XYZ file of N, CA and C in Angstrom:
867
model
N 27.821 -8.318 -5.767
C 27.710 -7.840 -4.323
C 26.819 -8.882 -3.657
N 26.866 -9.125 -2.602
C 26.121 -10.138 -1.801
C 24.885 -9.461 -1.131
N 23.879 -10.263 -0.663
C 22.635 -9.741 -0.393
C 22.664 -8.993 1.020
N 23.490 -9.518 1.850
C 23.688 -8.924 3.082
C 24.139 -7.315 3.109
N 25.161 -7.346 2.271
C 25.911 -6.037 2.062
C 24.719 -4.901 1.619
N 23.846 -5.301 0.545
C 22.993 -4.543 0.031
C 21.956 -4.235 0.906
N 21.581 -5.211 1.921
C 20.506 -4.911 2.908
C 20.904 -4.007 3.925
N 22.207 -4.056 4.342
C 22.624 -3.091 5.411
C 22.904 -1.756 4.842
N 23.246 -1.628 3.446
C 23.166 -0.210 3.090
C 21.795 0.168 2.989
N 20.875 -0.388 2.516
C 19.530 -0.032 2.472
C 18.947 0.393 3.983
N 19.258 -0.414 4.837
C 18.786 -0.245 6.124
C 19.407 1.124 6.715
N 20.696 1.356 6.422
C 21.401 2.500 6.901
C 20.813 3.882 6.252
N 20.649 3.733 4.922
C 20.043 4.826 4.102
C 18.896 5.164 4.634
N 17.882 4.201 4.664
C 16.319 4.498 5.113
C 16.249 4.871 6.523
N 17.181 4.185 7.416
C 17.225 4.770 8.833
C 17.630 6.090 9.152
N 18.751 6.587 8.340
C 19.444 7.775 8.390
C 18.304 9.016 7.687
N 17.549 8.567 6.591
C 16.556 9.359 6.082
C 15.320 9.759 7.075
N 14.956 8.628 7.718
C 14.009 8.715 8.718
C 14.243 9.731 9.924
N 15.609 9.137 10.288
C 15.952 9.980 11.559
C 16.291 11.455 11.402
N 17.034 11.693 10.345
C 17.596 12.876 10.047
C 16.814 13.787 9.216
N 16.605 13.178 7.983
C 15.677 14.264 6.882
C 14.352 14.188 7.326
N 13.596 13.199 7.990
C 12.440 13.237 8.310
C 12.050 14.247 9.459
N 13.055 14.176 10.426
C 12.918 15.150 11.352
C 13.060 16.550 11.017
N 14.120 16.638 10.051
C 14.141 17.999 9.798
C 12.970 18.608 8.870
N 12.357 17.853 8.260
C 11.079 18.256 7.499
C 10.086 18.658 8.482
N 10.020 17.638 9.486
C 8.910 17.914 10.575
C 9.017 18.999 11.475
N 10.372 19.465 11.512
C 10.837 20.788 12.196
C 10.342 21.935 11.399
N 10.749 21.989 9.920
C 10.501 22.931 9.221
C 9.097 23.219 9.099
N 8.496 22.179 8.766
C 6.868 22.474 8.725
C 5.941 22.773 9.976
N 6.655 22.521 10.966
C 6.053 22.837 12.195
C 5.203 21.617 12.668
N 5.486 20.529 12.632
C 4.676 19.329 12.943
C 4.527 19.440 14.638
N 3.250 19.402 15.086
C 3.002 19.384 16.418
C 2.072 18.299 16.821
N 2.572 17.140 17.395
C 1.829 15.965 17.688
C 0.597 16.356 19.010
N 0.828 17.448 19.548
C -0.335 17.893 20.411
C -1.546 18.405 19.777
N -1.490 18.828 18.546
C -2.615 19.396 17.891
C -3.583 18.256 17.448
N -4.920 18.572 17.793
C -5.946 17.624 17.415
C -6.056 17.616 15.963
N -6.274 16.295 15.596
C -6.530 16.085 13.939
C -7.893 16.524 13.836
N -8.207 16.464 12.519
C -9.598 16.601 11.946
C -10.435 15.585 12.386
N -9.967 14.451 12.530
C -10.854 13.040 13.014
C -11.508 13.563 14.331
N -10.645 14.218 15.005
C -11.180 14.553 16.511
C -12.138 15.779 16.369
N -11.693 16.841 15.703
C -12.374 18.091 15.634
C -13.617 17.882 14.765
N -13.823 16.991 13.896
C -14.911 16.901 12.984
C -15.494 15.504 12.847
N -15.464 14.892 13.946
C -15.805 13.513 13.901
C -17.279 13.318 13.403
N -17.329 12.512 12.323
C -18.908 12.301 11.937
C -19.147 10.775 11.683
N -18.330 10.110 12.165
C -18.507 8.570 11.904
C -18.514 8.053 10.527
N -18.154 8.634 9.484
C -18.010 8.231 8.104
C -16.567 8.573 7.620
N -16.279 9.748 7.371
C -14.862 10.041 6.765
C -14.032 10.513 7.879
N -14.530 11.101 8.965
C -13.773 11.795 10.032
C -13.931 10.743 11.260
N -12.869 9.886 11.463
C -13.109 8.642 12.501
C -11.679 8.575 13.327
N -11.789 8.856 14.605
C -10.652 8.807 15.382
C -10.345 7.357 15.461
N -9.083 7.088 15.618
C -8.609 5.770 15.639
C -7.182 5.863 16.440
N -6.670 4.504 16.639
C -5.255 4.541 17.336
C -4.308 4.588 16.565
N -3.098 5.053 16.855
C -1.912 5.103 16.067
C -1.473 3.840 15.279
N -1.725 2.838 15.805
C -1.352 1.601 15.080
C -2.286 1.336 13.911
N -3.469 1.791 14.007
C -4.507 1.523 12.902
C -3.942 2.451 11.747
N -3.783 3.818 12.270
C -3.484 4.751 11.174
C -2.144 4.498 10.461
N -1.234 3.949 11.256
C 0.124 3.466 10.704
C -0.305 2.261 9.578
N -0.938 1.484 9.832
C -1.383 0.310 9.112
C -2.138 0.986 7.829
N -3.069 1.537 7.953
C -3.657 2.297 7.121
C -2.847 3.035 5.874
N -1.947 3.589 6.520
C -1.004 4.445 5.470
C 0.034 3.493 4.963
N 0.574 2.564 5.721
C 1.643 1.621 5.280
C 0.964 0.807 4.120
N -0.067 0.162 4.303
C -0.681 -0.751 3.336
C -1.141 0.218 2.107
N -1.520 1.436 2.271
C -2.135 2.287 1.249
C -1.138 2.373 0.340
N 0.313 2.810 0.595
C 1.361 3.238 -0.298
C 1.987 1.996 -0.822
N 1.886 0.849 -0.238
C 2.599 -0.416 -0.683
C 1.612 -1.325 -1.401
N 1.077 -0.632 -2.629
C 0.178 -1.285 -3.598
C 1.053 -1.701 -4.628
N 0.305 -1.920 -5.568
C 0.835 -2.795 -6.749
C 1.941 -2.023 -7.542
N 1.922 -0.692 -7.638
C 2.725 0.125 -8.351
C 4.333 0.079 -7.731
N 4.155 0.526 -6.501
C 5.529 0.604 -5.741
C 6.189 -0.946 -5.583
N 5.423 -1.865 -5.634
C 6.098 -3.367 -5.461
C 6.382 -3.890 -6.903
N 5.452 -3.659 -7.960
C 5.576 -4.367 -9.050
C 6.652 -3.556 -9.974
N 6.541 -2.299 -9.793
C 7.485 -1.272 -10.446
C 8.986 -1.610 -10.508
N 9.576 -1.492 -9.345
C 10.935 -2.030 -9.281
C 11.286 -3.338 -9.587
N 10.215 -4.342 -9.646
C 10.616 -5.725 -10.194
C 10.800 -5.489 -11.698
N 9.839 -4.954 -12.406
C 9.897 -4.783 -13.668
C 11.032 -3.873 -14.292
N 11.591 -2.839 -13.340
C 12.525 -2.018 -13.789
C 13.949 -2.634 -13.612
N 14.017 -3.898 -13.076
C 15.244 -4.641 -12.918
C 15.803 -4.933 -14.231
N 15.085 -4.892 -15.215
C 15.722 -5.213 -16.666
C 16.712 -4.249 -17.008
N 16.688 -3.075 -16.369
C 17.642 -1.959 -16.741
C 18.975 -2.149 -15.976
N 18.797 -3.248 -14.789
C 19.886 -3.325 -13.683
C 19.719 -3.107 -12.334
N 20.355 -3.926 -11.501
C 19.680 -3.782 -10.130
C 20.260 -2.427 -9.522
N 21.215 -1.855 -9.832
C 21.767 -0.540 -9.278
C 20.693 0.527 -9.487
N 20.332 0.755 -10.563
C 19.284 1.870 -10.867
C 18.112 1.634 -9.942
N 17.580 0.311 -9.870
C 16.391 0.016 -9.077
C 16.697 0.456 -7.526
N 17.865 -0.031 -7.178
C 18.248 0.201 -5.842
C 18.488 1.707 -5.411
N 18.782 2.414 -6.320
C 18.964 3.976 -6.085
C 17.610 4.565 -6.054
N 16.669 4.028 -7.133
C 15.225 4.446 -7.076
C 14.567 4.166 -5.825
N 14.633 2.982 -5.230
C 14.003 2.507 -3.972
C 14.400 3.421 -2.960
N 15.729 3.592 -2.728
C 16.292 4.381 -1.654
C 16.246 5.858 -1.906
N 16.870 6.469 -2.904
C 17.025 7.816 -3.139
C 15.394 8.446 -3.418
N 14.920 7.795 -4.403
C 13.472 8.197 -4.719
C 12.472 7.926 -3.736
N 12.519 6.912 -2.854
C 11.993 6.582 -1.772
C 11.836 7.908 -0.712
N 13.090 8.085 -0.576
C 13.354 9.160 0.500
C 12.907 10.575 0.090
N 13.379 11.021 -1.048
C 13.121 12.574 -1.537
C 12.061 12.551 -2.661
N 11.297 11.611 -2.957
C 10.101 11.724 -3.677
C 8.898 11.231 -2.945
N 8.990 9.795 -2.943
C 7.756 9.077 -2.368
C 7.416 9.531 -1.008
N 8.427 9.388 -0.073
C 8.260 9.658 1.340
C 7.728 11.116 1.492
N 8.354 12.028 0.972
C 8.163 13.398 1.024
C 6.586 13.868 0.368
N 6.330 13.112 -0.697
C 5.183 13.159 -1.351
C 3.960 12.960 -0.392
N 4.012 11.720 0.171
C 3.041 11.274 1.072
C 2.986 12.106 2.401
N 4.169 12.538 2.794
C 4.212 13.106 4.149
C 3.584 14.638 4.020
N 3.854 15.286 2.867
C 3.462 16.564 2.680
C 2.063 16.686 2.382
N 1.570 15.587 1.657
C 0.048 15.490 1.262
C -0.759 15.336 2.529
N -0.418 14.453 3.312
C -0.900 14.086 4.589
C -0.966 15.360 5.529
N 0.099 15.975 5.661
C 0.324 17.115 6.786
C -0.476 18.231 6.070
N -0.470 18.606 4.903
C -1.278 19.708 4.321
C -2.766 19.298 4.375
N -3.222 18.276 4.249
C -4.696 17.714 4.417
C -5.072 18.038 5.868
N -4.302 17.531 6.895
C -4.644 17.651 8.157
C -4.510 19.074 8.735
N -3.684 19.917 8.153
C -3.592 21.339 8.504
C -4.901 22.066 7.897
N -5.519 21.418 6.944
C -6.653 22.046 6.294
C -8.137 21.366 6.469
N -8.322 20.932 7.799
C -9.329 20.083 8.132
C -9.630 18.856 7.314
N -8.671 18.221 6.902
C -8.912 17.090 6.184
C -9.244 17.197 4.676
N -9.202 18.380 4.325
C -9.790 18.582 2.824
C -8.787 17.988 1.759
N -9.237 17.908 0.566
C -8.426 17.241 -0.580
C -7.520 18.324 -0.946
N -6.496 17.884 -1.805
C -5.380 18.719 -2.471
C -6.095 19.620 -3.372
N -7.223 19.367 -4.077
C -7.688 20.323 -4.853
C -8.128 21.613 -3.994
N -8.604 21.348 -2.909
C -9.196 22.550 -2.122
C -7.736 23.465 -1.714
N -6.874 22.851 -1.396
C -5.691 23.358 -1.075
C -4.954 24.175 -2.130
N -4.971 23.456 -3.309
C -4.528 24.326 -4.378
C -5.370 25.483 -4.909
N -6.632 25.381 -4.634
C -7.495 26.580 -4.915
C -7.085 27.837 -4.019
N -6.913 27.381 -2.686
C -6.452 28.403 -1.591
C -5.297 29.017 -1.771
N -4.300 28.410 -2.307
C -2.922 29.022 -2.502
C -2.635 29.329 -4.049
N -3.330 28.790 -4.978
C -2.811 28.851 -6.377
C -4.099 29.700 -7.156
N -5.284 29.268 -6.830
C -6.229 29.850 -7.418
C -7.457 28.803 -7.971
N -8.413 29.265 -8.615
C -9.616 28.390 -9.068
C -9.150 27.714 -10.437
N -8.450 28.360 -11.251
C -8.051 27.784 -12.624
C -6.986 26.739 -12.176
N -6.101 26.911 -11.225
C -5.360 25.648 -10.818
C -5.917 24.508 -10.316
N -7.064 24.895 -9.526
C -7.722 23.832 -9.049
C -8.640 22.871 -10.078
N -8.984 23.818 -10.969
C -9.695 22.789 -12.218
C -8.763 22.108 -12.881
N -7.519 22.637 -13.388
C -6.663 21.979 -13.985
C -6.280 20.755 -13.249
N -5.956 20.770 -12.044
C -5.325 19.567 -11.302
C -6.576 18.648 -10.942
N -7.770 19.211 -10.735
C -8.799 18.046 -10.591
C -9.023 17.354 -11.907
N -8.935 18.048 -13.033
C -9.155 17.258 -14.358
C -7.948 16.341 -14.504
N -6.689 16.484 -14.001
C -5.657 15.664 -14.176
C -5.865 14.533 -13.332
N -6.363 14.889 -11.888
C -6.541 13.654 -10.993
C -7.632 12.705 -11.696
N -8.692 13.176 -12.180
C -9.726 12.361 -12.733
C -9.177 11.596 -13.819
N -8.383 12.029 -14.723
C -7.863 11.132 -15.929
C -6.858 10.055 -15.348
N -6.131 10.702 -14.336
C -5.002 9.791 -13.892
C -5.701 8.680 -13.011
N -6.850 9.101 -12.361
C -7.366 8.019 -11.370
C -8.034 6.985 -12.638
N -8.721 7.355 -13.612
C -9.178 6.258 -14.454
C -8.256 5.428 -14.888
N -7.120 5.798 -15.208
C -5.820 5.105 -15.679
C -5.350 4.066 -14.592
N -5.190 4.694 -13.529
C -4.886 3.873 -12.298
C -5.768 2.699 -11.911
N -7.032 3.187 -11.845
C -7.865 2.177 -11.332
C -8.123 0.991 -12.260
N -8.054 1.417 -13.802
C -8.217 0.360 -14.678
C -7.023 -0.438 -14.858
N -5.778 0.068 -14.497
C -4.606 -0.725 -14.700
C -4.508 -1.648 -13.271
N -4.927 -1.292 -12.234
C -4.942 -2.057 -11.013
C -6.179 -3.139 -11.053
N -7.077 -2.619 -11.629
C -8.333 -3.574 -11.599
C -7.829 -4.860 -12.529
N -7.084 -4.573 -13.645
C -6.725 -5.565 -14.623
C -5.529 -6.408 -13.842
N -4.801 -5.856 -13.074
C -3.660 -6.729 -12.310
C -4.366 -7.578 -11.525
N -5.304 -7.111 -10.594
C -5.987 -7.871 -9.668
C -6.752 -8.965 -10.330
N -7.587 -8.640 -11.502
C -8.286 -9.839 -12.149
C -7.552 -10.796 -12.623
N -6.319 -10.395 -13.169
C -5.478 -11.455 -13.687
C -4.639 -12.420 -12.751
N -4.417 -11.640 -11.734
C -3.901 -12.309 -10.400
C -4.802 -13.460 -9.886
N -6.136 -13.190 -10.007
C -7.157 -14.030 -9.472
C -7.678 -15.166 -10.380
N -7.407 -14.821 -11.579
C -7.808 -15.556 -12.648
C -7.757 -17.146 -12.270
N -8.811 -17.737 -12.209
C -8.393 -19.285 -11.927
C -8.350 -20.155 -13.089
N -8.398 -19.731 -14.251
C -8.197 -20.484 -15.380
C -6.976 -20.125 -16.256
N -5.834 -20.842 -16.353
C -4.662 -20.652 -16.781
C -4.874 -20.584 -18.297
N -3.630 -20.420 -19.085
C -3.784 -20.715 -20.493
C -4.056 -22.015 -20.918
N -3.420 -23.033 -20.007
C -3.617 -24.416 -20.320
C -5.000 -24.967 -19.919
N -5.216 -26.216 -20.051
C -6.653 -26.562 -19.763
C -6.850 -26.642 -18.146
N -5.590 -26.789 -17.413
C -5.707 -26.990 -16.064
C -5.939 -25.638 -15.403
N -6.607 -25.773 -14.174
C -6.973 -24.776 -13.324
C -5.919 -24.421 -12.706
N -5.876 -22.870 -12.252
C -4.523 -22.214 -11.581
C -5.161 -22.335 -10.203
N -4.175 -23.302 -9.475
C -4.397 -23.515 -8.132
C -3.977 -22.358 -7.301
N -2.899 -21.808 -7.413
C -2.427 -20.734 -6.692
C -3.118 -19.359 -6.752
N -3.721 -19.065 -8.035
C -4.558 -17.844 -8.460
C -5.862 -18.125 -7.555
N -6.341 -19.375 -7.524
C -7.660 -19.687 -6.696
C -7.535 -19.496 -5.312
N -6.291 -19.920 -4.790
C -5.980 -19.682 -3.544
C -6.034 -18.111 -2.843
N -5.135 -17.463 -3.794
C -5.149 -15.997 -3.479
C -6.424 -15.420 -3.624
N -7.399 -15.843 -4.302
C -8.615 -15.163 -4.712
C -9.546 -15.343 -3.500
N -9.647 -16.643 -2.979
C -10.311 -17.029 -1.686
C -9.762 -16.153 -0.542
N -8.581 -16.388 -0.341
C -8.020 -15.475 0.845
C -8.285 -14.040 0.709
N -8.345 -13.443 -0.449
C -8.608 -12.057 -0.497
C -10.069 -11.703 -0.416
N -11.065 -12.600 -0.711
C -12.495 -12.240 -0.336
C -12.516 -12.542 0.879
N -12.108 -13.646 1.625
C -12.173 -13.951 3.057
C -11.647 -12.454 3.786
N -10.512 -12.146 3.433
C -10.048 -11.082 4.080
C -10.790 -9.709 3.984
N -11.481 -9.474 2.967
C -12.394 -8.418 3.145
C -13.516 -8.458 4.055
N -14.058 -9.782 4.219
C -15.098 -9.876 5.201
C -14.538 -9.741 6.608
N -13.338 -10.306 6.755
C -12.435 -10.389 7.991
C -12.384 -8.762 8.332
N -12.018 -7.964 7.339
C -11.769 -6.510 7.530
C -13.034 -5.820 7.959
N -14.162 -6.311 7.634
C -15.441 -5.677 8.158
C -15.612 -5.910 9.298
N -15.551 -7.415 9.742
C -15.704 -7.788 11.147
C -14.898 -7.004 12.171
N -13.370 -6.922 11.723
C -12.463 -6.197 12.553
C -12.795 -4.763 12.866
N -13.507 -4.050 11.715
C -13.730 -2.802 11.835
C -14.880 -2.676 12.909
N -15.864 -3.399 12.808
C -16.837 -3.513 13.896
C -16.340 -3.571 15.405
N -15.409 -4.453 15.447
C -14.782 -4.677 16.628
C -13.856 -3.602 17.261
N -13.368 -2.981 16.412
C -12.448 -1.659 16.543
C -13.396 -0.600 17.023
N -14.545 -0.378 16.176
C -15.380 0.617 16.593
C -16.278 0.584 17.770
N -16.789 -0.707 18.112
C -17.791 -0.774 19.151
C -17.114 -1.474 20.541
N -16.201 -2.254 20.241
C -15.549 -2.912 21.467
C -14.608 -2.360 22.132
N -13.820 -1.370 21.643
C -12.942 -0.682 22.235
C -12.060 -1.644 23.180
N -11.406 -2.593 22.624
C -10.557 -3.505 23.089
C -9.113 -2.821 23.208
N -8.183 -3.430 24.166
C -6.865 -2.820 24.123
C -6.115 -3.291 22.837
N -4.953 -2.348 22.593
C -4.214 -2.765 21.212
C -3.740 -4.027 21.109
N -3.323 -4.774 22.449
C -2.781 -6.019 22.295
C -3.809 -7.019 21.875
N -5.042 -6.977 22.364
C -6.200 -7.815 21.956
C -6.491 -7.487 20.421
N -6.447 -6.306 19.847
C -6.833 -5.776 18.509
C -5.978 -6.477 17.813
N -4.548 -6.497 18.164
C -3.569 -7.185 17.389
C -3.535 -8.608 17.432
N -3.848 -9.425 18.345
C -4.081 -10.625 18.472
C -5.107 -11.140 17.551
N -6.260 -10.347 17.513
C -7.527 -10.749 16.774
C -7.174 -10.696 15.154
N -6.392 -9.430 14.963
C -6.174 -9.305 13.531
C -5.122 -10.468 12.969
N -4.270 -10.676 13.762
C -3.383 -11.787 13.315
C -4.173 -13.186 13.361
N -4.961 -13.435 14.211
C -5.656 -14.730 14.080
C -6.645 -14.723 12.957
N -7.214 -13.629 12.583
C -8.096 -13.332 11.225
C -7.304 -13.651 10.003
N -6.117 -13.028 10.141
C -5.188 -13.328 8.996
C -4.811 -14.660 8.696
N -4.389 -15.229 9.863
C -4.031 -16.565 9.501
C -5.329 -17.608 9.036
N -6.225 -17.434 9.629
C -7.578 -18.059 9.223
C -7.796 -18.025 7.786
N -7.898 -16.627 7.273
C -8.068 -16.350 5.939
C -7.333 -17.165 5.014
N -5.781 -17.150 5.195
C -4.839 -17.712 4.497
C -5.076 -19.219 4.644
N -5.308 -19.774 5.761
C -5.390 -21.185 5.817
C -6.557 -21.598 4.829
N -7.594 -21.022 5.107
C -8.848 -21.383 4.414
C -8.718 -21.272 2.788
N -7.905 -20.251 2.582
C -7.589 -19.923 1.169
C -6.875 -21.040 0.498
N -5.999 -21.731 1.275
C -5.184 -22.780 0.576
C -5.994 -23.997 0.480
N -7.070 -24.156 1.254
C -7.790 -25.377 1.191
C -9.051 -25.396 0.351
N -9.364 -24.188 0.194
C -10.723 -23.826 -0.586
C -10.566 -22.902 -1.732
N -9.800 -23.219 -2.669
C -9.590 -22.395 -3.753
C -10.761 -21.968 -4.556
N -10.881 -20.812 -5.142
C -12.107 -20.462 -5.806
C -11.797 -20.160 -7.334
N -12.324 -20.618 -8.485
C -11.891 -20.403 -9.684
C -12.952 -19.615 -10.485
N -12.620 -18.363 -10.822
C -13.333 -17.380 -11.342
C -12.704 -16.960 -12.490
N -13.151 -16.495 -13.750
C -12.506 -16.038 -14.949
C -12.082 -14.640 -14.844
N -11.232 -14.162 -15.496
C -10.758 -12.835 -15.589
C -11.927 -11.702 -15.796
N -12.767 -12.030 -16.758
C -13.826 -11.106 -17.108
C -14.769 -10.935 -15.790
N -15.041 -12.118 -15.016
C -15.926 -12.042 -13.978
C -15.136 -11.066 -12.860
N -13.868 -11.422 -12.681
C -13.275 -10.608 -11.755
C -13.046 -9.187 -11.837
N -13.101 -8.742 -13.174
C -13.133 -7.341 -13.565
C -14.515 -6.768 -12.869
N -15.492 -7.427 -13.145
C -16.772 -6.676 -12.605
C -16.917 -6.886 -11.104
N -16.409 -7.897 -10.469
C -16.330 -8.111 -9.065
C -15.429 -6.865 -8.432
N -14.284 -6.488 -9.195
C -13.330 -5.728 -8.591
C -14.142 -4.091 -8.604
N -14.773 -3.924 -9.919
C -15.250 -2.743 -9.972
C -16.389 -2.440 -9.065
N -17.297 -3.697 -8.720
C -18.292 -3.398 -7.802
C -17.673 -3.296 -6.581
N -16.694 -3.852 -5.955
C -16.047 -3.708 -4.864
C -15.482 -2.143 -4.580
N -14.986 -1.740 -5.753
C -14.598 -0.364 -5.622
C -15.639 0.714 -5.410
N -16.831 0.468 -6.077
C -17.989 1.345 -5.884
C -18.536 1.107 -4.350
N -18.492 -0.012 -3.843
C -19.112 -0.246 -2.450
C -18.172 0.435 -1.575
N -16.710 0.229 -1.745
C -15.790 0.589 -0.670
C -15.673 2.283 -0.626
N -16.026 2.714 -1.743
C -15.952 4.327 -2.035
C -17.156 4.945 -1.107
N -18.097 4.315 -0.721
C -19.229 4.896 -0.160
C -19.524 4.483 1.382
N -18.650 3.389 1.823
C -18.796 2.790 3.164
C -18.041 3.842 4.129
N -18.594 3.920 5.336
C -17.635 4.795 6.331
C -16.142 4.239 6.435
N -15.174 4.970 6.586
C -13.628 4.562 6.582
C -13.425 3.600 7.751
N -14.166 3.397 8.698
C -14.047 2.497 9.710
C -14.474 1.234 9.508
N -15.370 1.160 8.471
C -16.020 -0.220 8.342
C -15.370 -1.042 7.271
N -14.457 -0.414 6.356
C -13.441 -1.292 5.699
C -12.117 -0.917 5.342
N -11.879 0.350 4.924
C -10.709 0.843 4.489
C -9.539 0.739 5.808
N -10.051 1.361 6.884
C -9.071 1.078 7.800
C -8.836 -0.034 8.493
N -9.770 -0.827 8.698
C -9.462 -2.347 9.201
C -8.829 -3.288 8.146
N -9.029 -2.839 6.679
C -8.513 -3.813 5.801
C -7.016 -3.390 5.742
N -6.605 -2.148 5.743
C -5.188 -1.930 5.664
C -4.468 -2.352 6.955
N -5.127 -2.148 8.227
C -4.631 -2.618 9.337
C -4.227 -3.958 9.327
N -5.106 -4.885 8.718
C -4.744 -6.236 8.592
C -3.722 -6.660 7.676
N -3.701 -5.890 6.557
C -2.685 -5.904 5.517
C -1.489 -5.670 6.113
N -1.213 -4.502 6.821
C 0.015 -4.054 7.410
C 0.618 -5.343 8.191
N -0.077 -6.262 8.820
C 0.586 -7.272 9.541
C 1.211 -8.390 8.465
N 0.503 -8.488 7.539
C 0.966 -9.362 6.405
C 2.448 -8.755 5.927
N 2.313 -7.455 5.409
C 3.480 -6.827 4.825
C 4.507 -6.789 5.917
N 4.578 -6.470 7.016
C 5.433 -6.546 8.052
C 6.008 -8.251 8.279
N 5.121 -9.010 8.171
C 5.735 -10.426 8.197
C 6.491 -10.766 6.928
N 6.064 -10.308 5.674
C 6.870 -10.514 4.538
C 8.173 -9.941 4.702
N 8.239 -8.698 5.305
C 9.438 -7.849 5.452
C 10.548 -8.611 6.216
N 9.913 -9.081 7.474
C 10.798 -9.894 8.332
C 11.270 -11.109 7.811
N 10.453 -11.752 7.083
C 10.727 -13.090 6.426
C 11.942 -12.829 5.504
N 11.790 -11.704 4.687
C 12.656 -11.349 3.695
C 14.112 -11.194 4.251
N 14.018 -10.361 5.311
C 15.290 -10.040 6.038
C 16.034 -11.286 6.601
N 15.028 -12.071 7.234
C 15.728 -13.443 7.788
C 16.427 -14.200 6.720
N 15.525 -14.201 5.551
C 16.082 -15.120 4.400
C 17.604 -14.491 3.899
N 17.492 -13.259 3.736
C 18.831 -12.726 3.241
C 19.750 -13.089 4.331
N 19.609 -13.004 5.511
C 20.814 -13.145 6.576
C 21.152 -14.718 6.702
N 20.115 -15.615 6.286
C 20.559 -16.936 6.423
C 21.075 -17.375 5.151
N 20.513 -16.931 3.888
C 21.171 -17.505 2.579
C 22.259 -16.595 2.030
N 22.234 -15.326 2.403
C 23.137 -14.262 1.797
C 23.296 -14.508 0.290
N 22.347 -14.442 -0.398
C 22.245 -14.633 -1.650
C 23.396 -13.560 -2.528
N 24.045 -14.032 -3.821
C 24.619 -13.301 -4.459
C 23.804 -12.543 -5.484
N 24.112 -11.359 -5.885
C 23.160 -10.624 -6.852
C 23.790 -11.050 -8.308
N 22.950 -11.823 -9.001
C 23.346 -12.150 -10.337
C 22.878 -11.433 -11.547
N 21.961 -10.494 -11.298
C 21.531 -9.602 -12.385
C 22.745 -8.663 -12.743
N 22.863 -8.129 -13.658
C 23.711 -7.127 -14.157
C 23.552 -5.774 -13.341
N 24.565 -5.152 -13.001
C 24.262 -3.993 -12.381
C 23.754 -2.797 -13.139
N 24.203 -2.881 -14.389
C 23.696 -1.802 -15.288
C 23.308 -2.579 -16.690
N 22.191 -2.186 -17.192
C 21.934 -2.690 -18.540
C 21.739 -1.726 -19.754
N 21.508 -0.423 -19.097
C 21.059 0.600 -20.120
C 19.947 0.419 -20.726
N 19.719 0.683 -22.129
C 18.402 0.486 -22.562
C 18.524 -0.621 -23.783
N 19.543 -1.544 -23.456
C 19.511 -2.718 -24.374
C 19.673 -3.955 -23.676
N 19.346 -5.048 -24.223
C 19.629 -6.385 -23.661
C 19.849 -7.297 -24.844
N 20.949 -8.044 -24.628
C 21.656 -8.832 -25.674
C 21.923 -7.920 -26.900
N 22.307 -6.787 -26.839
C 22.483 -5.948 -27.969
C 21.408 -5.345 -28.684
N 20.273 -5.672 -28.147
C 19.117 -4.988 -28.694
C 18.457 -4.142 -27.879
N 17.780 -2.951 -28.681
C 17.125 -1.955 -27.833
C 15.797 -2.440 -27.190
N 15.654 -1.870 -25.954
C 14.340 -2.224 -25.427
C 13.229 -1.505 -25.972
């Protein structure tokens, strides 16, 4: 099957899911865009911070488009491209999107509280304790795995004696990106510019970070990056949401959208053929995986 056919099938499924299934869920749950969110009702300048729809979308979009949803389907292609496509489309609609939607909706309806509070409210204290324990253990696993992925991606020293230029460039871009996010957060917080100007500033910052990263690669070992990543996590967890998390993901969303647009254009121009096997099962070359 060629790339254009697969792309239009995916667009049709995802578009239908958003327009039909998404609207049905919103109707069933009673989503009302006129209701004030906890960010307005409980504004404290730290965790409850009103912001524009564009920033909120960018924050949510970049948060879910992490290492797991991106790397997972790529690695799963060893089982065949059809299972991966089905998982991305069907799983994305009926599992991933619904999970994000209901978690965010439930939190907004309960003054921005966590899922642990909601479980205690509707299931009981024992349910909350069990779920909180699960979240704690799962978070340790996820943070450790993602930190290792980032540290290896930024590792400037390859297995060979030569330095890894690509990794060094990505590392520099990412570090500059964090600084740019803090600067953008201050602009969004205090300057109150029009959305068009915010967008222009964000894109300029993004381009500058990438350009400087290409010419000023930094070479740091994996072990050092582990320490840097965990220090970053600790600092990011205590900063006000407007100072880093929101602007960081807002910047990220433009990069993600640009990559999606470029990928769509590439498929339309090249119309590549899918050379992977549609199904592999659990064997490769006659051997079990």
